[in-house]
Coordinates of C-alpha atoms in Angstrom, one line a residue:
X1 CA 18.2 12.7 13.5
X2 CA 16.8 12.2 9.7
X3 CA 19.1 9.6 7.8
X4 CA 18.1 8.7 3.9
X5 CA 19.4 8.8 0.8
X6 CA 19.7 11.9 -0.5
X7 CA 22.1 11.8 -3.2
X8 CA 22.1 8.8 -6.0
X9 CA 19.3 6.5 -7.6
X10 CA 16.8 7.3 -4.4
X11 CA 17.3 10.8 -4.1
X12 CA 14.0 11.8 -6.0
X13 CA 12.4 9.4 -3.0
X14 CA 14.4 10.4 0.0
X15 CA 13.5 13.9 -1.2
X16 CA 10.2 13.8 -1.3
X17 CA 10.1 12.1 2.1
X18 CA 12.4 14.5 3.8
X19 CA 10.2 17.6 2.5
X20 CA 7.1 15.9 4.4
X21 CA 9.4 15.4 7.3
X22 CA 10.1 18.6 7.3
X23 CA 7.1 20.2 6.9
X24 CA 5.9 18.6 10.1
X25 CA 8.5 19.5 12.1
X26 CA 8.3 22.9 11.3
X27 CA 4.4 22.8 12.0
X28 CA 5.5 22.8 15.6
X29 CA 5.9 25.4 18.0
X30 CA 9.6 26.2 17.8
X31 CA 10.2 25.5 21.4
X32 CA 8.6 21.9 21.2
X33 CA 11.0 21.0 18.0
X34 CA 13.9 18.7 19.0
X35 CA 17.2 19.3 17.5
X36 CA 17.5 18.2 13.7
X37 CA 20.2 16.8 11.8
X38 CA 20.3 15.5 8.4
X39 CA 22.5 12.7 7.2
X40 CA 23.3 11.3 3.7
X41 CA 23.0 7.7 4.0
X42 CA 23.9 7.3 0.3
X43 CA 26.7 9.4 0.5
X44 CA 27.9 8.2 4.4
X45 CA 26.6 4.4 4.3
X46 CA 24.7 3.5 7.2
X47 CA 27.4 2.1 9.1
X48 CA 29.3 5.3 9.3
X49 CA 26.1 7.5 9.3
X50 CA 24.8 5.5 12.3
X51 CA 27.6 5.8 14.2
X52 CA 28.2 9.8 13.3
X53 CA 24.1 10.2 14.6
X54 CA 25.0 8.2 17.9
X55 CA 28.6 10.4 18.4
X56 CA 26.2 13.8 17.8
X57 CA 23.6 12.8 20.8
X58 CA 20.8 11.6 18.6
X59 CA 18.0 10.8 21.0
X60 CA 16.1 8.5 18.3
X61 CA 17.1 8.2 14.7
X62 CA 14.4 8.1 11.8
X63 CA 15.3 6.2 8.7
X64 CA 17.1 4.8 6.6
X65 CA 14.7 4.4 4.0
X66 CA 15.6 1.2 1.7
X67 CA 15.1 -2.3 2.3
X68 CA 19.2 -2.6 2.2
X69 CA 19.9 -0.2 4.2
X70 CA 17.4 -1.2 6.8
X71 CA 18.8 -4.3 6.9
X72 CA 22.1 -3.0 7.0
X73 CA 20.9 -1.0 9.8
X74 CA 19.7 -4.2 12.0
X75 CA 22.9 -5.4 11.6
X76 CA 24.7 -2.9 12.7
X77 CA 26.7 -3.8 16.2
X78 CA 27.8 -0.6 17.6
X79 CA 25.7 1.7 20.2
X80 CA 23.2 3.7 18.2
X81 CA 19.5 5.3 20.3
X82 CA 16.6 3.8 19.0
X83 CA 15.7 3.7 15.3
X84 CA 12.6 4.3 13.4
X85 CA 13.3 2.6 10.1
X86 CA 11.5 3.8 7.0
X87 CA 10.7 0.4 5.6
X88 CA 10.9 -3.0 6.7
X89 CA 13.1 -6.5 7.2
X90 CA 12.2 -8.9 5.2
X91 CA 12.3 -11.3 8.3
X92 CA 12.3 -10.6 12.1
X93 CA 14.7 -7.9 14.1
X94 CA 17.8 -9.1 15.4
X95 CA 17.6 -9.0 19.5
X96 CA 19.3 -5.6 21.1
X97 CA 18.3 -2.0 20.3
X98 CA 15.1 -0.6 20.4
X99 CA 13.7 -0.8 16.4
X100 CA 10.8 0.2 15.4
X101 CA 9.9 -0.3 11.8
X102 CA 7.4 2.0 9.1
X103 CA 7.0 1.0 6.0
X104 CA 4.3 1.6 3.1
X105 CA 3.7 -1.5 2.9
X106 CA 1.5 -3.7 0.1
X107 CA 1.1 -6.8 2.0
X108 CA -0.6 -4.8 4.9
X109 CA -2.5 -3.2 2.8
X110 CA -3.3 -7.3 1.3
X111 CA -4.3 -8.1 5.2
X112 CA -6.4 -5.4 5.0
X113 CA -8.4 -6.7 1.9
X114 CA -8.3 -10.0 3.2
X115 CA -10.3 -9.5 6.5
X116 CA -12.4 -6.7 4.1
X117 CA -13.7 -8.9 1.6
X118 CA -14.5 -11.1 4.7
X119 CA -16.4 -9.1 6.4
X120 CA -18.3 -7.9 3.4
X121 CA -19.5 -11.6 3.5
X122 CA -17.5 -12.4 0.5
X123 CA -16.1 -16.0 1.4
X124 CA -14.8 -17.5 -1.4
X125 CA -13.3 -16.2 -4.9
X126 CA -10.2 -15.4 -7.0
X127 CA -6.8 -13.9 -7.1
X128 CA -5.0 -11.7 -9.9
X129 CA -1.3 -10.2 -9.5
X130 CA 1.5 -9.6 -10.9
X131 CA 4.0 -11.7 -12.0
X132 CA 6.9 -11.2 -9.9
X133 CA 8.7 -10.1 -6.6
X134 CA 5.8 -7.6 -5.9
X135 CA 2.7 -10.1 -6.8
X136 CA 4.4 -13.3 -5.5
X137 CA 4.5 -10.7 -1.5
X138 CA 1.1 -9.5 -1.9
X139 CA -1.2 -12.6 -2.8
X140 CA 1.1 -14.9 -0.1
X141 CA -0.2 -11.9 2.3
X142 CA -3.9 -11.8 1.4
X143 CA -4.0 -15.6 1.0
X144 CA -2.7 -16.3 4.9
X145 CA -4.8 -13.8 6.1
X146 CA -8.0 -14.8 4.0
X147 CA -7.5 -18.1 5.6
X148 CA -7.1 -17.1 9.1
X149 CA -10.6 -14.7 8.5
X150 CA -12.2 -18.4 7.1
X151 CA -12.3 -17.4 3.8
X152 CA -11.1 -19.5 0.8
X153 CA -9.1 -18.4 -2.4
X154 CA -10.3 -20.4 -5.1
X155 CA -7.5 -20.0 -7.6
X156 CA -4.9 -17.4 -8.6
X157 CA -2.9 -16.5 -11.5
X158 CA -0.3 -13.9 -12.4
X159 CA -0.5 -11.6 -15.7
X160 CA 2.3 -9.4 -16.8
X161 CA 2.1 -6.2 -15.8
X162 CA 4.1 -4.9 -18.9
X163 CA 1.4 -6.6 -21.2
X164 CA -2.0 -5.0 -22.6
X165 CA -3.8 -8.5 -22.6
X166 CA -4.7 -10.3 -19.7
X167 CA -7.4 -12.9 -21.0
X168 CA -5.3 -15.6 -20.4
X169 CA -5.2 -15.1 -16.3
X170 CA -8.9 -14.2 -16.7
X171 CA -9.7 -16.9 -18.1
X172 CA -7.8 -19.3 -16.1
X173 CA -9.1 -18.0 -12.9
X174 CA -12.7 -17.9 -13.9
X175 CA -12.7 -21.1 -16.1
X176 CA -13.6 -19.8 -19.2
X177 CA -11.8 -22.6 -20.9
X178 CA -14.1 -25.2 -19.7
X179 CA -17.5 -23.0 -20.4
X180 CA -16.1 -22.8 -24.0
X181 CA -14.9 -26.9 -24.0
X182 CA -18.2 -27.8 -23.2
X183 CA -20.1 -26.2 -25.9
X184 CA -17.7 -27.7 -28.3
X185 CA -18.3 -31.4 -27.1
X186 CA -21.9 -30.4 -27.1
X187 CA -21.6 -29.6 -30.7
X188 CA -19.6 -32.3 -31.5
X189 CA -22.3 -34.5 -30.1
X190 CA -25.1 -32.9 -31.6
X191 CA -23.0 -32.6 -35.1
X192 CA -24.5 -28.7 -35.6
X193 CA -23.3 -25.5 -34.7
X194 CA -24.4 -23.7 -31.6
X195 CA -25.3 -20.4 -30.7
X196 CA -23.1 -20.1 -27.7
X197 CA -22.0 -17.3 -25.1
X198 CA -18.9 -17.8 -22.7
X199 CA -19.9 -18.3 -18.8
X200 CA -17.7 -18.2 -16.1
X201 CA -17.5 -20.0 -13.2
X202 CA -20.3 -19.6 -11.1
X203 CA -18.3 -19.6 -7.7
X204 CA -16.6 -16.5 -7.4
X205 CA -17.6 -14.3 -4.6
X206 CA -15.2 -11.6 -5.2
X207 CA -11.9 -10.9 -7.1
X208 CA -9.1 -10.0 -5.3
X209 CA -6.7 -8.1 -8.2
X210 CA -3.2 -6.7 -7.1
X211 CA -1.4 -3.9 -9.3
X212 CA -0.6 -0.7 -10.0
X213 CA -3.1 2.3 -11.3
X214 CA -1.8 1.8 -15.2
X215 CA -3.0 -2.2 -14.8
X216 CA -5.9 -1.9 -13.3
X217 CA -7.3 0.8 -15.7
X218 CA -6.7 -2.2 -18.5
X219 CA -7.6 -5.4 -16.4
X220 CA -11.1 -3.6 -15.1
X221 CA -12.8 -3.5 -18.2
X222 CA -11.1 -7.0 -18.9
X223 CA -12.9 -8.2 -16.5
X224 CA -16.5 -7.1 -17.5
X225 CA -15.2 -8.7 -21.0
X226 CA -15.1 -12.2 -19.4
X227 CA -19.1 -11.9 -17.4
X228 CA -17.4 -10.5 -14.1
X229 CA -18.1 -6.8 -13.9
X230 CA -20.6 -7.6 -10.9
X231 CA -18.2 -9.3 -9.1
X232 CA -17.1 -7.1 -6.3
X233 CA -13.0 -6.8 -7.0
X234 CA -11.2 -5.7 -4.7
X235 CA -7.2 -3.9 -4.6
X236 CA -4.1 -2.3 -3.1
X237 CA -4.1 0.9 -2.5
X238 CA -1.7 0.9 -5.6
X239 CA -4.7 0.9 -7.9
X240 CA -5.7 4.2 -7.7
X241 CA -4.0 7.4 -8.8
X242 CA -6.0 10.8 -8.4
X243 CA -7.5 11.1 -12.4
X244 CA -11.1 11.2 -12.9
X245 CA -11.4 10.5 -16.6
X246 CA -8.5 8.1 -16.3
X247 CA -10.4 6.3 -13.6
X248 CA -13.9 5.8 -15.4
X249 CA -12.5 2.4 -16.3
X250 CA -11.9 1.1 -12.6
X251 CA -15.9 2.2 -11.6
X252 CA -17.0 -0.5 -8.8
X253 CA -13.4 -1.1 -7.7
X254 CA -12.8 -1.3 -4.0
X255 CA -9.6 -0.9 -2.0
X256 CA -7.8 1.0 1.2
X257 CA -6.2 3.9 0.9
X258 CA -4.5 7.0 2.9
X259 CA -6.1 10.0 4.1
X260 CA -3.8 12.3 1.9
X261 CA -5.3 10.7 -1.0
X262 CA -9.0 10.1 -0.1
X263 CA -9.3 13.4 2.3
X264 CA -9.1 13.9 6.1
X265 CA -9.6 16.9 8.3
X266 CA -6.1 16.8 8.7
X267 CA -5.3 16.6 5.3
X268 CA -7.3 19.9 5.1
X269 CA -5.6 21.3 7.7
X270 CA -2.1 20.3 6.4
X271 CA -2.7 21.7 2.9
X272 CA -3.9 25.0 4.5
X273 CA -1.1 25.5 6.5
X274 CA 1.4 25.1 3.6
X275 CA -0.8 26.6 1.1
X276 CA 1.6 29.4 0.6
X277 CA 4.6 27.5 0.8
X278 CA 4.3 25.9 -2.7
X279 CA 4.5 27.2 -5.6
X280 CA 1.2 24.6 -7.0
X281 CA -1.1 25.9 -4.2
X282 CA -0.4 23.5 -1.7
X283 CA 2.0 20.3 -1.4
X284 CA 2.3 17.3 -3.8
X285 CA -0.3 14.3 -3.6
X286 CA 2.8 12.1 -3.3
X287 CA 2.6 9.5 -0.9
X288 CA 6.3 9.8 0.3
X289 CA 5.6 13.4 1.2
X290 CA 2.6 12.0 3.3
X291 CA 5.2 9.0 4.8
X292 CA 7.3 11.6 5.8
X293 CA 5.6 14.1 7.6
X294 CA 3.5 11.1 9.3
X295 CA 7.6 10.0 10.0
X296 CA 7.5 12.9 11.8
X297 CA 4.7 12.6 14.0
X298 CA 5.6 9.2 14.7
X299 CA 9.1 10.3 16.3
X300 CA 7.2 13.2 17.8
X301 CA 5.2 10.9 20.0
X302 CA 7.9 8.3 20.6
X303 CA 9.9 11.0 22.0
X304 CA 7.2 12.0 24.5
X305 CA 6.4 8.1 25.9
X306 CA 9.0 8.4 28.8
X307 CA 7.4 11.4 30.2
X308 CA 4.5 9.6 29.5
X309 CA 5.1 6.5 31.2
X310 CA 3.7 4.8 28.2
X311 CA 5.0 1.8 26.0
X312 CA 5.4 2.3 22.6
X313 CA 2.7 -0.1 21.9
X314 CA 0.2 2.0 23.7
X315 CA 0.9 4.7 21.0
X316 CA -1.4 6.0 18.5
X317 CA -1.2 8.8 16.0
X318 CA -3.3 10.4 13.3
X319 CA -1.6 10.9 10.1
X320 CA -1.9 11.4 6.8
X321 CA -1.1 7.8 5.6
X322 CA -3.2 6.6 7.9
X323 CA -4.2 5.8 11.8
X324 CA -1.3 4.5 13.2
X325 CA -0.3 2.1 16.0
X326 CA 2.7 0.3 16.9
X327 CA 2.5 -3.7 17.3
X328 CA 4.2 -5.6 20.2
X329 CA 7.0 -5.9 17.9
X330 CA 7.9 -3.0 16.9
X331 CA 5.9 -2.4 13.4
X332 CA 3.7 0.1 12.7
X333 CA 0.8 -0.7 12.0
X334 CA -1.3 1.6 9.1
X335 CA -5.5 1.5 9.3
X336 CA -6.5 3.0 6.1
X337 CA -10.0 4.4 4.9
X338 CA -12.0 2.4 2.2
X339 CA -13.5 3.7 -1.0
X340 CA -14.2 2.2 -3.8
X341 CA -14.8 4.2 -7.5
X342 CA -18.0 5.9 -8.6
X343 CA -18.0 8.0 -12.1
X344 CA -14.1 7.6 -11.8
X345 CA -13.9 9.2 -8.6
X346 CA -13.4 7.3 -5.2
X347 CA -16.4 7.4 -3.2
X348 CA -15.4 6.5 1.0
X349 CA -16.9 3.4 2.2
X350 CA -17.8 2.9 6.1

């Protein structure tokens, strides 16, 4: 059973997820497709949704899809089959029901970074985010997880995201200030004028800056403004957007990505399969459609561990947002590719 929100302010979302749902479960042979229903968890409320799904004979229930109405569906106390939520508690699951919990989410994709830019050999260096919810998620992520991989984040500062200008966070992070302090106290001393060029701090391994693709097309260039264009910077998968000419401005950037966006056999195989099915030649780049048919798969194989004799932690799936496993407690975990940009196009990275 498929429950999101398909009427209201989420609707364009749920949508776009339930079309990739779709279009996975009618990839399979019709005698291997479960019974489907559909519920409107906008139009229901989870409560009444949940228990309609569990009166039906729902063998596992996929969704809801927003952070409230996950939560609202961990709290619910009434008997329900085991749930595949579409994004994920803020803290841990309640004891009870089976709940397993997918999610797009940016602070895994920050872990990812973290132990990247370790392994690259890049130890120590700087952090850039947004201000806000979002920014405040992501860099307490990628610090922890820096630290765990024994690598040390120098500094961090938080631009906003709604502004053009980000020289001020540049600056503070790589010390400009004090390159530009010491030339005047140098002058001062010397009572003549200098011929003088802005250095940065001489520290910085890498650059760790968070933010969507708009940002980052305007905080890239920043960067090489301010002596750190040969700093390997590294981002969410947020960063990037499919544009070519757009993307000249983020060359060198490195970050994770999905399949769907970055290319896959089965991304191949998907698009040539519902080639004919859409109108554009193929389905939309969105990454909800690509959570939603991976939503799919997911259930797919849950469904299938009892004949298995498996554990759900013993499962692994290809998809199209990823490779993905499911932890000990119950989150599922995405491994992304790597790329980073080359003549505004993303080049994969081993």
């Amino acid at each position: 059973m498929l429950m999101l929100p398909l009427t209201g302010r989420q609707s364009a979302a749920a949508i776009a997820v339930r079309d990739g749902f779709l279009t996975a479960y009618y990839s399979l042979p019709a005698a291997s497709r479960p019974g489907l229903r559909i519920y409107d968890s906008a139009q229901l409320g989870v409560a009444a949704a949940l228990g309609q799904a569990a009166q039906d004979g729902a063998g596992l229930i996929i969704g809801p899809l927003t952070r409230e109405e996950v939560a609202a569906a961990a709290a619910y106390t009434g008997p329900r089959p085991p749930l595949l939520t579409l994004n994920a508690l803020a803290g841990p699951a309640p004891a009870g029901n089976t709940l397993y919990q997918f999610a797009l989410s940016p602070e895994e994709e920050a872990r990812q970074v973290a132990r990247r830019v370790v392994a690259d050999g890049n130890r120590a260096g700087v952090a850039l985010v947004p201000s806000g919810e979002w920014g405040r998620r992501v860099l307490a992520a990628f610090t922890q997880e820096l630290n765990a991989a024994g690598g040390q984040l120098l500094d961090a500062a938080t631009y906003d995201a709604a502004s053009t200008d980000y020289a001020a966070a540049i600056s503070q992070v790589l010390r400009i200030g004090e390159s530009e302090s010491r030339n005047k106290r140098l002058q001062a001393v010397l009572g003549t004028r200098l011929t003088f060029q802005p250095r940065r701090r001489g520290d910085v391994a890498f650059i760790f800056a968070a933010g969507q693709a708009q940002t980052k097309r305007l905080l890239r260039p920043q960067l090489r403004f301010y002596f750190a264009g040969d700093v390997p910077t590294y981002a969410t998968a947020d960063a990037f957007e499919p544009n070519v000419s757009a993307n000249q401005d983020l060359d060198g950037l490195i970050f994770p990505d999905a399949p769907w966006l970055l290319g896959s056999a089965l991304v191949d195989s998907v698009r040539e399969a519902t080639h004919a099915a859409w109108p554009a030649g193929g389905p939309p780049r969105n990454i909800l459609f690509a959570f939603g048919f991976d939503a799919a798969r997911l259930a797919m194989a849950l469904r299938s561990l009892p004949q298995r004799n498996g554990s759900a932690t013993s499962l692994a799936v290809d998809g199209l947002t990823g490779h993905l496993t499911i932890a000990a407690d119950g989150h599922v975990l995405r491994d992304l590719m790597w790329a980073q940009i080359r003549n505004g196009e993303p080049r994969l990275l081993n």
